[in-house]
Amino acid sequence: MQFIVDLVKEGKVVQARDELLNYNVVDIAEFFDELEKMDLMLLFRILPKNLAAEVFSYMNIEGQQYIVESMSDEEVGAMLSKLYLDDTVDFIEELPANVVKKVLKNTSPNRRQLINHLLSYPEFSAGSIMTTEFVDLKKELTVKQAIERIRKIGFDRETINTMYVIDDNRILEGIIEIRQLLLTKEDVILDKIMDTNYVFVKTTDDREEVAALFKKYGYLSMPVVDKEHRLVGIITVDDILDVIEEENEEDFAKMNALSPSNEEYLETGVVELAKKRIYWLLFLMVSATFTGIIINKYENVLSSVVVLASFIPMLMDTGGNAGSQSSTLIIRGLALGELQLNDIGKIIWKEFRISLLVGFILAALNFVRLYFFQHTPLNISVTVCGSILMIVVLAKIIGGTLPVLAKKMKLDPAIMAGPLITTIVDIFALMVYFKIASVLVLK
Amino acid sequence: MQFIVDLVKEGKVVQARDELLNYNVVDIAEFFDELEKMDLMLLFRILPKNLAAEVFSYMNIEGQQYIVESMSDEEVGAMLSKLYLDDTVDFIEELPANVVKKVLKNTSPNRRQLINHLLSYPEFSAGSIMTTEFVDLKKELTVKQAIERIRKIGFDRETINTMYVIDDNRILEGIIEIRQLLLTKEDVILDKIMDTNYVFVKTTDDREEVAALFKKYGYLSMPVVDKEHRLVGIITVDDILDVIEEENEEDFAKMNALSPSNEEYLETGVVELAKKRIYWLLFLMVSATFTGIIINKYENVLSSVVVLASFIPMLMDTGGNAGSQSSTLIIRGLALGELQLNDIGKIIWKEFRISLLVGFILAALNFVRLYFFQHTPLNISVTVCGSILMIVVLAKIIGGTLPVLAKKMKLDPAIMAGPLITTIVDIFALMVYFKIASVLVLK
């Protein structure tokens, strides 16, 4: 698309605009994000006004900020009036204070009030991701009247696929799909056809729970109500896709000893990336020194039978892996709402049986390898294999329980994943191993 | 909702039906899934026909199968004709052969052909998740004619939010949102208002790539075309939510040494769960025996300075964690399309600098602790801390590179996560540690 920049520079503005209009807005935004600052303004200014606002909403924050800073107050005002409210709020949330001031100064008082209201909802709440631009209807309207109203006000609403029926106090009474309006006779009253078994969320609900409802019911949008059941906004599925992605990436990060980040890898600096990693590494390294204490305590066992050391890595890895498997399933079960806090008994009982089965197979195969193939002394073979069985059982119970306990303590269960579980299991693994060894090997 | 079952058993069918109609279809389906088999059929039969099909589509496969087996051929035929085609295909894919036969026997030849066609697309392809029930329009139509056509055929189409404009050879020419139809004057021709910069996918595209497009563009549906650019189906965002969830759970599983599963934890048997875990555990346990070989090789170093053993767990854990962090970021970057195969050089260079920074901090802090606080001999302190630095560098480069190499070899990068990276890094960690020790500690 670089040739479009050249066209503008050669003064062929009309041609450049036509070329640009061949692309999808999202692709134009992506292209703009990669432009030099100077070229960016040149091209942004040739876009038709409506399209400009839309392209702007898809751009990254650096570009958005540069554009707002480069434009006159009038231009900022004109563009902002064409942006969806939720996109405006998203972008204001990331701006530095002086630019926020410029933005709010150039917004109509009415809209400014709405923006400030939306900004006041806590982060990660349903209120923070909703928009107030929906079509509301009264139940006394006929289908014909409803369609007329949509034609009149629908233009700047985020969606007209679903309409919301409210009473005079803005209490939500029902929802109606556009499909239903089009497929019903014109003189039918909305009261007769609106769906009153609708699913709704509250402004204070956690956005992750809202995402779970979208997944469960397959909706394209959902109404958001306040404590008095007044309709205050709607959430659309495109914003939910973003929520799901952010929540998942956060879990992937936390489950792998990383501080979560929304930045792309290649665009994040080395120091920044190092910061996201050092805290967990440090914490886990210090925790791992406990294992050293245990080994030191059993130095007499180890120095008399040095070969015992050669099994330590295998035992630790197996324990860590067994524990990670369990904790992953429990963490995801909790995140998806398939598991509840009071399932802990069932989880322990299930993990116990699984671990006996899995542990026994691993122990038996190891015994065959050690004793029969490698002719390892019987007492050492038994020590290693007995340890495997016990370590797997311990690991799976620890891995199955800690995420639930974390949730009970209002912590994110995702931190109780592989890395931390491994460190905890390591300590138990070494204790079990040396305890058995000091009975069977030292005599 | 259990009281509704009692109502039916007392013969109060009308009252029971009214009660049931107070709930959302998804909730009714969930309630039905938990019923005893006998009660299920009692309640299913009292549902109005249209609702029955919808509830059926949200039920789990056991319930669906039981219902199909319990119903007469006519009943099956009637219900299937009301199901959306993509839901029918989803459910047929999970049925045993004899039930599939019963289902297909009771479907109209026309529909049967469509079902077979949809079933023939490869798993995980765009074709396998699309539906053929969309509204197509011709560009010569006026807005008024288009709305009339939607009123006529829209009833059993999956969505009427977006319409698709095709020519006489079914070649896709543009798309039109319902919003646009309602907000445009009645006599305008579709050709003037249709969007020709639409984004489309091919039947053979991977569904994960399709999901990425939905996230990028924020669409509610997307057209699917064949090699000749003929419109063959559409994909709707509700099915994409399922795809995203399945793909994510698959990655969470693979990244934690589990074979992926779609079943809920509490509903899966112990043996089944054990099977999902044993293969990876076994493979990793066998791989970990290499570490034993290294330790045995350096037995002379270890037996003369037994205290060296006490640092092994900490070094292994730190290496494993450092490697997992890197591999997680790279795996997710690849999955989200933020990283490409040819970024490998940039990745290595970035990981190298990060690892120097992180490794140096960890090594320095450890040195202070070991040498100054615990008065560990200088040569041992230097061995441990030098090893940390080198292990972190190795771990991050291994963790950053292997997922890319896996992708290059057409393997899923997700397998190159924590567990496998840890095992591989362990081997290098021990080699580095003992190599340094045999120079600095043994003399």
CSV table of N, CA, C and O in Angstrom, one decimal, chain A residues 21-22 24 26-27 30 151 154-155 157-158 160-161 179 182 197 215-217 219-220 245 248-249 252 256-257 265-266 268 277 282 284-285 289 291-292 310 313 317 321 325-326 328-329 332 350-351 362 366 369 396 426, chain B residues 21-22 24 26-27 30 151 154-155 157-158 160-161 179 182 197 215-217 219-220 237 245 248-249 252 256-257 265-266 268 277 282 284-285 289 291-292 310 313 317 321 325-326 328-329 332 350-351 362 366 369 396 426:
chain,number,residue,atom,x,y,z
A,21,LEU,N,-9.8,3.5,-0.6
A,21,LEU,CA,-11.1,3.0,-0.4
A,21,LEU,C,-11.3,1.6,-0.8
A,21,LEU,O,-12.4,1.0,-0.6
A,22,ASN,N,-10.3,1.1,-1.5
A,22,ASN,CA,-10.4,-0.4,-1.9
A,22,ASN,C,-10.2,-1.3,-0.8
A,22,ASN,O,-10.3,-2.5,-0.9
A,24,ASN,N,-10.3,-2.6,3.4
A,24,ASN,CA,-11.1,-2.7,4.5
A,24,ASN,C,-10.6,-1.7,5.6
A,24,ASN,O,-9.4,-1.5,5.7
A,26,VAL,N,-10.1,-1.9,8.8
A,26,VAL,CA,-9.2,-2.5,9.7
A,26,VAL,C,-7.8,-2.6,9.0
A,26,VAL,O,-6.8,-2.3,9.7
A,27,ASP,N,-7.8,-2.9,7.7
A,27,ASP,CA,-6.5,-3.0,7.0
A,27,ASP,C,-5.9,-1.6,6.8
A,27,ASP,O,-4.7,-1.4,6.9
A,30,GLU,N,-4.3,-0.7,10.1
A,30,GLU,CA,-3.1,-1.5,10.2
A,30,GLU,C,-1.9,-0.8,9.4
A,30,GLU,O,-0.8,-0.6,9.9
A,151,ARG,N,-35.1,3.4,11.9
A,151,ARG,CA,-34.7,4.2,10.7
A,151,ARG,C,-34.2,5.6,11.2
A,151,ARG,O,-33.3,6.1,10.6
A,154,GLY,N,-31.2,4.8,14.3
A,154,GLY,CA,-30.3,3.6,14.3
A,154,GLY,C,-28.9,3.9,13.7
A,154,GLY,O,-28.0,3.2,14.0
A,155,PHE,N,-28.8,5.1,13.1
A,155,PHE,CA,-27.6,5.3,12.3
A,155,PHE,C,-26.3,5.3,13.2
A,155,PHE,O,-25.3,4.7,12.9
A,157,ARG,N,-26.0,4.0,16.3
A,157,ARG,CA,-26.1,3.0,17.4
A,157,ARG,C,-25.1,1.9,17.0
A,157,ARG,O,-25.0,1.5,15.9
A,158,GLU,N,-24.5,1.3,18.1
A,158,GLU,CA,-23.5,0.3,17.8
A,158,GLU,C,-24.1,-0.9,17.1
A,158,GLU,O,-23.5,-1.6,16.3
A,160,ILE,N,-28.1,-2.6,15.5
A,160,ILE,CA,-29.5,-2.6,15.5
A,160,ILE,C,-30.0,-4.0,15.3
A,160,ILE,O,-31.1,-4.3,14.9
A,161,ASN,N,-29.1,-5.0,15.6
A,161,ASN,CA,-29.6,-6.4,15.5
A,161,ASN,C,-30.5,-6.8,16.6
A,161,ASN,O,-31.4,-7.6,16.5
A,179,ARG,N,-34.7,-9.5,13.3
A,179,ARG,CA,-35.3,-10.6,12.5
A,179,ARG,C,-36.8,-10.7,12.8
A,179,ARG,O,-37.6,-10.8,11.9
A,182,LEU,N,-38.8,-7.8,11.4
A,182,LEU,CA,-39.0,-7.9,9.9
A,182,LEU,C,-39.9,-9.1,9.5
A,182,LEU,O,-40.6,-9.0,8.5
A,197,ASN,N,-37.6,-13.6,28.5
A,197,ASN,CA,-36.7,-14.5,29.2
A,197,ASN,C,-35.3,-14.2,28.8
A,197,ASN,O,-34.5,-15.1,28.5
A,215,LYS,N,-20.5,-17.0,25.8
A,215,LYS,CA,-20.2,-18.3,25.2
A,215,LYS,C,-21.3,-19.3,25.4
A,215,LYS,O,-21.7,-20.1,24.6
A,216,LYS,N,-21.9,-19.2,26.6
A,216,LYS,CA,-23.0,-20.2,26.9
A,216,LYS,C,-24.2,-20.0,26.0
A,216,LYS,O,-24.8,-21.0,25.5
A,217,TYR,N,-24.7,-18.7,25.9
A,217,TYR,CA,-25.9,-18.5,25.2
A,217,TYR,C,-25.8,-18.2,23.7
A,217,TYR,O,-26.7,-18.1,23.0
A,219,TYR,N,-25.0,-15.3,22.3
A,219,TYR,CA,-25.6,-14.0,21.9
A,219,TYR,C,-24.7,-13.1,21.2
A,219,TYR,O,-23.5,-13.3,21.3
A,220,LEU,N,-25.2,-12.2,20.5
A,220,LEU,CA,-24.4,-11.2,19.8
A,220,LEU,C,-24.3,-9.9,20.6
A,220,LEU,O,-23.4,-9.1,20.4
A,245,GLU,N,-9.7,-12.9,24.6
A,245,GLU,CA,-8.3,-13.0,24.3
A,245,GLU,C,-7.4,-12.5,25.4
A,245,GLU,O,-6.4,-13.1,25.8
A,248,ASN,N,-7.4,-14.9,28.4
A,248,ASN,CA,-6.6,-16.1,28.1
A,248,ASN,C,-5.1,-15.8,28.1
A,248,ASN,O,-4.4,-16.6,28.7
A,249,GLU,N,-4.7,-14.7,27.5
A,249,GLU,CA,-3.3,-14.4,27.4
A,249,GLU,C,-2.8,-14.2,28.9
A,249,GLU,O,-1.7,-14.5,29.2
A,252,PHE,N,-2.3,-17.6,30.3
A,252,PHE,CA,-1.1,-18.2,29.7
A,252,PHE,C,0.1,-17.7,30.4
A,252,PHE,O,1.0,-18.4,30.7
A,256,ASN,N,2.7,-19.5,33.4
A,256,ASN,CA,4.1,-19.8,33.0
A,256,ASN,C,5.1,-18.8,33.6
A,256,ASN,O,6.1,-18.4,33.0
A,257,ALA,N,4.7,-18.3,34.8
A,257,ALA,CA,5.7,-17.5,35.6
A,257,ALA,C,6.0,-16.2,34.9
A,257,ALA,O,7.1,-15.7,35.0
A,265,TYR,N,5.1,-9.1,21.4
A,265,TYR,CA,6.5,-9.5,21.8
A,265,TYR,C,7.5,-8.7,21.0
A,265,TYR,O,8.4,-8.1,21.7
A,266,LEU,N,7.3,-8.6,19.7
A,266,LEU,CA,8.4,-7.9,18.9
A,266,LEU,C,8.4,-6.4,19.2
A,266,LEU,O,9.4,-5.7,19.0
A,268,THR,N,7.9,-5.0,22.2
A,268,THR,CA,8.2,-4.7,23.6
A,268,THR,C,9.8,-4.7,23.8
A,268,THR,O,10.4,-5.6,23.2
A,277,ARG,N,9.7,-10.9,33.7
A,277,ARG,CA,10.1,-12.2,34.0
A,277,ARG,C,10.9,-12.3,35.3
A,277,ARG,O,10.9,-13.4,35.9
A,282,LEU,N,12.9,-14.9,40.3
A,282,LEU,CA,13.6,-14.6,41.6
A,282,LEU,C,12.9,-15.3,42.7
A,282,LEU,O,13.5,-16.0,43.5
A,284,LEU,N,10.8,-17.9,42.5
A,284,LEU,CA,10.9,-19.3,42.4
A,284,LEU,C,12.3,-19.8,42.7
A,284,LEU,O,12.5,-20.9,43.3
A,285,MET,N,13.3,-19.0,42.4
A,285,MET,CA,14.7,-19.4,42.7
A,285,MET,C,14.9,-19.5,44.2
A,285,MET,O,15.5,-20.4,44.7
A,289,THR,N,15.5,-22.9,46.9
A,289,THR,CA,16.7,-23.1,47.8
A,289,THR,C,16.3,-24.0,48.9
A,289,THR,O,17.2,-24.6,49.6
A,291,THR,N,14.9,-26.8,48.6
A,291,THR,CA,15.3,-28.2,48.1
A,291,THR,C,16.8,-28.4,48.5
A,291,THR,O,17.1,-29.5,48.9
A,292,GLY,N,17.6,-27.4,48.4
A,292,GLY,CA,19.0,-27.5,48.8
A,292,GLY,C,19.1,-27.9,50.3
A,292,GLY,O,20.0,-28.7,50.7
A,310,SER,N,21.8,-39.4,40.9
A,310,SER,CA,21.5,-39.4,39.5
A,310,SER,C,20.0,-39.5,39.2
A,310,SER,O,19.5,-39.3,38.1
A,313,PRO,N,17.0,-35.6,39.3
A,313,PRO,CA,16.3,-34.8,38.2
A,313,PRO,C,15.0,-35.5,37.7
A,313,PRO,O,14.0,-34.9,37.5
A,317,ASP,N,11.4,-33.9,37.9
A,317,ASP,CA,10.6,-33.6,36.7
A,317,ASP,C,9.3,-34.3,36.6
A,317,ASP,O,8.3,-33.8,36.3
A,321,ASN,N,5.8,-32.5,36.5
A,321,ASN,CA,4.8,-32.7,35.3
A,321,ASN,C,3.5,-33.2,35.8
A,321,ASN,O,2.5,-32.8,35.4
A,325,GLN,N,0.0,-31.1,35.3
A,325,GLN,CA,-1.2,-31.7,34.6
A,325,GLN,C,-2.5,-31.4,35.4
A,325,GLN,O,-3.5,-30.9,35.0
A,326,SER,N,-2.4,-31.8,36.7
A,326,SER,CA,-3.6,-31.7,37.6
A,326,SER,C,-4.0,-30.2,37.7
A,326,SER,O,-5.2,-29.8,37.6
A,328,THR,N,-3.4,-27.7,35.9
A,328,THR,CA,-3.9,-27.1,34.6
A,328,THR,C,-5.4,-27.4,34.5
A,328,THR,O,-6.2,-26.5,34.2
A,329,LEU,N,-5.8,-28.7,34.7
A,329,LEU,CA,-7.2,-29.0,34.5
A,329,LEU,C,-8.1,-28.3,35.5
A,329,LEU,O,-9.2,-27.9,35.2
A,332,ARG,N,-8.3,-24.5,34.6
A,332,ARG,CA,-9.2,-24.2,33.5
A,332,ARG,C,-10.6,-24.5,33.9
A,332,ARG,O,-11.5,-23.8,33.4
A,350,LYS,N,-10.8,-37.8,43.1
A,350,LYS,CA,-10.5,-38.2,41.7
A,350,LYS,C,-9.0,-38.2,41.4
A,350,LYS,O,-8.4,-39.1,40.8
A,351,GLU,N,-8.3,-37.1,41.9
A,351,GLU,CA,-6.9,-37.1,41.6
A,351,GLU,C,-6.1,-38.2,42.3
A,351,GLU,O,-5.1,-38.7,41.8
A,362,LEU,N,4.0,-45.8,36.0
A,362,LEU,CA,5.4,-45.3,35.9
A,362,LEU,C,6.4,-46.0,36.8
A,362,LEU,O,7.5,-46.3,36.4
A,366,ASN,N,9.6,-48.3,35.4
A,366,ASN,CA,10.9,-47.9,35.9
A,366,ASN,C,11.6,-49.1,36.6
A,366,ASN,O,12.8,-49.3,36.5
A,369,ARG,N,13.0,-51.4,34.1
A,369,ARG,CA,14.2,-50.8,33.5
A,369,ARG,C,15.4,-50.9,34.4
A,369,ARG,O,16.4,-51.4,34.1
A,396,LYS,N,-0.2,-34.8,42.4
A,396,LYS,CA,-1.5,-34.7,41.8
A,396,LYS,C,-2.5,-34.1,42.9
A,396,LYS,O,-3.4,-33.3,42.5
A,426,ASP,N,8.7,-30.3,44.3
A,426,ASP,CA,10.2,-30.7,44.4
A,426,ASP,C,10.5,-30.9,45.9
A,426,ASP,O,11.3,-31.9,46.2
B,21,LEU,N,-41.6,-22.5,29.8
B,21,LEU,CA,-41.4,-21.4,28.8
B,21,LEU,C,-40.9,-20.2,29.5
B,21,LEU,O,-40.5,-19.2,28.8
B,22,ASN,N,-40.9,-20.2,30.8
B,22,ASN,CA,-40.3,-19.0,31.5
B,22,ASN,C,-38.8,-19.0,31.4
B,22,ASN,O,-38.1,-18.0,31.9
B,24,ASN,N,-34.9,-19.6,29.6
B,24,ASN,CA,-34.2,-19.4,28.3
B,24,ASN,C,-33.9,-20.8,27.8
B,24,ASN,O,-33.7,-21.8,28.5
B,26,VAL,N,-31.3,-22.1,26.5
B,26,VAL,CA,-30.0,-22.7,26.9
B,26,VAL,C,-30.2,-23.3,28.3
B,26,VAL,O,-29.6,-24.4,28.6
B,27,ASP,N,-30.9,-22.6,29.1
B,27,ASP,CA,-31.1,-23.1,30.5
B,27,ASP,C,-32.0,-24.4,30.5
B,27,ASP,O,-31.8,-25.3,31.3
B,30,GLU,N,-29.8,-27.2,29.5
B,30,GLU,CA,-28.9,-27.6,30.7
B,30,GLU,C,-29.6,-28.4,31.7
B,30,GLU,O,-29.1,-29.4,32.2
B,151,ARG,N,-38.0,-11.1,4.2
B,151,ARG,CA,-39.2,-11.4,4.9
B,151,ARG,C,-39.7,-12.8,4.5
B,151,ARG,O,-40.2,-13.5,5.3
B,154,GLY,N,-36.2,-15.4,5.2
B,154,GLY,CA,-35.3,-15.2,6.3
B,154,GLY,C,-35.6,-16.1,7.5
B,154,GLY,O,-34.7,-16.2,8.4
B,155,PHE,N,-36.8,-16.6,7.6
B,155,PHE,CA,-37.2,-17.3,8.8
B,155,PHE,C,-36.2,-18.4,9.2
B,155,PHE,O,-35.9,-18.5,10.4
B,157,ARG,N,-33.1,-18.9,8.2
B,157,ARG,CA,-31.7,-18.6,8.0
B,157,ARG,C,-31.0,-18.3,9.3
B,157,ARG,O,-31.6,-17.7,10.2
B,158,GLU,N,-29.8,-18.7,9.4
B,158,GLU,CA,-29.0,-18.6,10.7
B,158,GLU,C,-28.9,-17.1,11.1
B,158,GLU,O,-28.9,-16.8,12.3
B,160,ILE,N,-29.9,-12.9,9.7
B,160,ILE,CA,-30.3,-11.9,8.7
B,160,ILE,C,-29.6,-10.6,9.0
B,160,ILE,O,-30.0,-9.6,8.4
B,161,ASN,N,-28.6,-10.6,9.8
B,161,ASN,CA,-27.9,-9.4,10.1
B,161,ASN,C,-27.0,-9.0,8.9
B,161,ASN,O,-26.7,-7.8,8.7
B,179,ARG,N,-28.6,-3.2,8.7
B,179,ARG,CA,-28.6,-1.8,9.1
B,179,ARG,C,-28.7,-0.9,7.9
B,179,ARG,O,-29.5,0.0,7.8
B,182,LEU,N,-32.0,-1.0,6.1
B,182,LEU,CA,-33.1,-0.2,6.8
B,182,LEU,C,-32.9,1.3,6.8
B,182,LEU,O,-33.8,2.1,6.9
B,197,ASN,N,-15.5,-4.4,-0.3
B,197,ASN,CA,-14.2,-4.7,0.4
B,197,ASN,C,-14.4,-5.6,1.5
B,197,ASN,O,-13.8,-5.5,2.6
B,215,LYS,N,-11.5,-12.0,15.1
B,215,LYS,CA,-11.0,-11.1,16.2
B,215,LYS,C,-10.5,-9.8,15.6
B,215,LYS,O,-10.7,-8.7,16.1
B,216,LYS,N,-9.8,-9.9,14.5
B,216,LYS,CA,-9.2,-8.7,13.9
B,216,LYS,C,-10.2,-7.7,13.4
B,216,LYS,O,-10.1,-6.5,13.7
B,217,TYR,N,-11.2,-8.2,12.7
B,217,TYR,CA,-12.2,-7.3,12.0
B,217,TYR,C,-13.4,-7.1,12.9
B,217,TYR,O,-14.2,-6.2,12.5
B,219,TYR,N,-16.1,-8.9,13.1
B,219,TYR,CA,-17.4,-9.2,12.3
B,219,TYR,C,-18.3,-10.2,13.1
B,219,TYR,O,-17.8,-10.8,14.0
B,220,LEU,N,-19.6,-10.2,12.7
B,220,LEU,CA,-20.5,-11.1,13.3
B,220,LEU,C,-20.7,-12.4,12.5
B,220,LEU,O,-21.1,-13.4,12.9
B,237,VAL,N,-20.3,-15.8,14.4
B,237,VAL,CA,-19.4,-15.5,15.5
B,237,VAL,C,-19.7,-16.4,16.6
B,237,VAL,O,-18.8,-16.8,17.4
B,245,GLU,N,-12.6,-21.2,22.2
B,245,GLU,CA,-12.5,-21.9,23.4
B,245,GLU,C,-11.8,-23.2,23.2
B,245,GLU,O,-10.9,-23.6,24.0
B,248,ASN,N,-8.1,-22.8,22.6
B,248,ASN,CA,-7.3,-22.4,23.8
B,248,ASN,C,-7.2,-23.5,24.7
B,248,ASN,O,-6.1,-23.7,25.3
B,249,GLU,N,-8.2,-24.3,25.0
B,249,GLU,CA,-8.1,-25.4,25.9
B,249,GLU,C,-7.1,-26.4,25.4
B,249,GLU,O,-6.4,-27.0,26.2
B,252,PHE,N,-3.8,-25.0,26.3
B,252,PHE,CA,-3.5,-25.1,27.7
B,252,PHE,C,-3.1,-26.5,28.0
B,252,PHE,O,-2.2,-26.8,28.8
B,256,ASN,N,0.9,-28.2,28.9
B,256,ASN,CA,1.1,-28.8,30.3
B,256,ASN,C,1.1,-30.3,30.3
B,256,ASN,O,0.6,-30.9,31.2
B,257,ALA,N,1.6,-30.8,29.2
B,257,ALA,CA,1.8,-32.3,29.1
B,257,ALA,C,0.5,-33.1,29.2
B,257,ALA,O,0.5,-34.1,29.9
B,265,TYR,N,-14.1,-31.9,33.4
B,265,TYR,CA,-13.3,-32.7,34.4
B,265,TYR,C,-14.1,-33.7,35.2
B,265,TYR,O,-13.9,-34.9,35.3
B,266,LEU,N,-15.2,-33.1,35.8
B,266,LEU,CA,-16.0,-33.9,36.7
B,266,LEU,C,-16.7,-35.0,36.0
B,266,LEU,O,-17.1,-36.0,36.6
B,268,THR,N,-15.5,-36.8,33.5
B,268,THR,CA,-14.7,-37.7,32.8
B,268,THR,C,-14.2,-38.8,33.8
B,268,THR,O,-13.9,-38.4,35.0
B,277,ARG,N,-3.0,-38.5,30.6
B,277,ARG,CA,-1.8,-38.0,31.2
B,277,ARG,C,-0.6,-38.9,31.1
B,277,ARG,O,0.5,-38.4,31.1
B,282,LEU,N,5.2,-40.5,30.7
B,282,LEU,CA,6.1,-41.6,30.4
B,282,LEU,C,7.2,-41.1,29.5
B,282,LEU,O,8.4,-41.3,29.8
B,284,LEU,N,8.2,-38.0,29.1
B,284,LEU,CA,9.1,-37.1,29.8
B,284,LEU,C,10.0,-37.8,30.8
B,284,LEU,O,11.1,-37.4,31.0
B,285,MET,N,9.4,-38.8,31.4
B,285,MET,CA,10.2,-39.5,32.4
B,285,MET,C,11.4,-40.2,31.8
B,285,MET,O,12.5,-40.2,32.2
B,289,THR,N,15.7,-39.4,32.0
B,289,THR,CA,16.8,-40.4,32.4
B,289,THR,C,18.2,-40.0,31.8
B,289,THR,O,19.2,-40.3,32.4
B,291,THR,N,19.4,-37.1,32.1
B,291,THR,CA,20.0,-36.3,33.2
B,291,THR,C,20.8,-37.2,34.1
B,291,THR,O,21.8,-36.8,34.6
B,292,GLY,N,20.2,-38.4,34.4
B,292,GLY,CA,20.9,-39.4,35.2
B,292,GLY,C,22.2,-39.8,34.6
B,292,GLY,O,23.2,-39.9,35.4
B,310,SER,N,23.4,-30.3,46.3
B,310,SER,CA,22.3,-29.5,46.8
B,310,SER,C,21.9,-28.3,46.0
B,310,SER,O,20.8,-27.8,46.2
B,313,PRO,N,18.7,-29.0,42.2
B,313,PRO,CA,17.2,-28.7,42.0
B,313,PRO,C,17.0,-27.2,41.7
B,313,PRO,O,16.3,-26.9,40.8
B,317,ASP,N,15.3,-26.0,38.3
B,317,ASP,CA,14.1,-25.2,38.3
B,317,ASP,C,14.2,-23.9,37.6
B,317,ASP,O,13.3,-23.5,36.9
B,321,ASN,N,12.1,-22.8,34.4
B,321,ASN,CA,11.2,-21.6,34.5
B,321,ASN,C,11.6,-20.5,33.4
B,321,ASN,O,10.7,-20.0,32.8
B,325,GLN,N,9.1,-19.5,30.3
B,325,GLN,CA,8.7,-18.1,30.0
B,325,GLN,C,8.8,-17.7,28.6
B,325,GLN,O,7.9,-17.2,27.9
B,326,SER,N,10.0,-18.0,28.1
B,326,SER,CA,10.3,-17.7,26.7
B,326,SER,C,9.4,-18.5,25.7
B,326,SER,O,8.8,-17.9,24.8
B,328,THR,N,6.5,-19.8,26.2
B,328,THR,CA,5.1,-19.4,26.3
B,328,THR,C,4.9,-18.1,25.4
B,328,THR,O,3.9,-18.1,24.6
B,329,LEU,N,5.8,-17.1,25.5
B,329,LEU,CA,5.6,-15.9,24.7
B,329,LEU,C,5.6,-16.2,23.2
B,329,LEU,O,4.9,-15.7,22.5
B,332,ARG,N,2.5,-18.3,22.1
B,332,ARG,CA,1.3,-17.4,22.0
B,332,ARG,C,1.4,-16.5,20.8
B,332,ARG,O,0.5,-16.2,20.1
B,350,LYS,N,16.7,-11.1,20.7
B,350,LYS,CA,16.0,-10.5,21.8
B,350,LYS,C,16.1,-11.4,23.1
B,350,LYS,O,16.4,-10.9,24.2
B,351,GLU,N,15.9,-12.7,22.9
B,351,GLU,CA,16.0,-13.6,24.1
B,351,GLU,C,17.4,-13.6,24.6
B,351,GLU,O,17.6,-13.7,25.9
B,362,LEU,N,20.0,-12.6,38.6
B,362,LEU,CA,19.8,-13.8,39.4
B,362,LEU,C,21.2,-14.3,39.9
B,362,LEU,O,21.3,-14.7,41.1
B,366,ASN,N,22.4,-14.4,43.9
B,366,ASN,CA,22.8,-15.7,44.4
B,366,ASN,C,24.2,-15.6,45.0
B,366,ASN,O,24.5,-16.2,46.0
B,369,ARG,N,24.2,-14.0,48.3
B,369,ARG,CA,23.6,-14.9,49.3
B,369,ARG,C,24.6,-16.0,49.7
B,369,ARG,O,24.9,-16.3,50.9
B,396,LYS,N,16.6,-19.7,27.7
B,396,LYS,CA,15.8,-18.7,26.9
B,396,LYS,C,16.0,-18.8,25.4
B,396,LYS,O,15.0,-18.7,24.7
B,426,ASP,N,17.1,-29.1,31.4
B,426,ASP,CA,17.7,-29.8,32.5
B,426,ASP,C,19.1,-30.5,32.0
B,426,ASP,O,20.1,-30.4,32.8
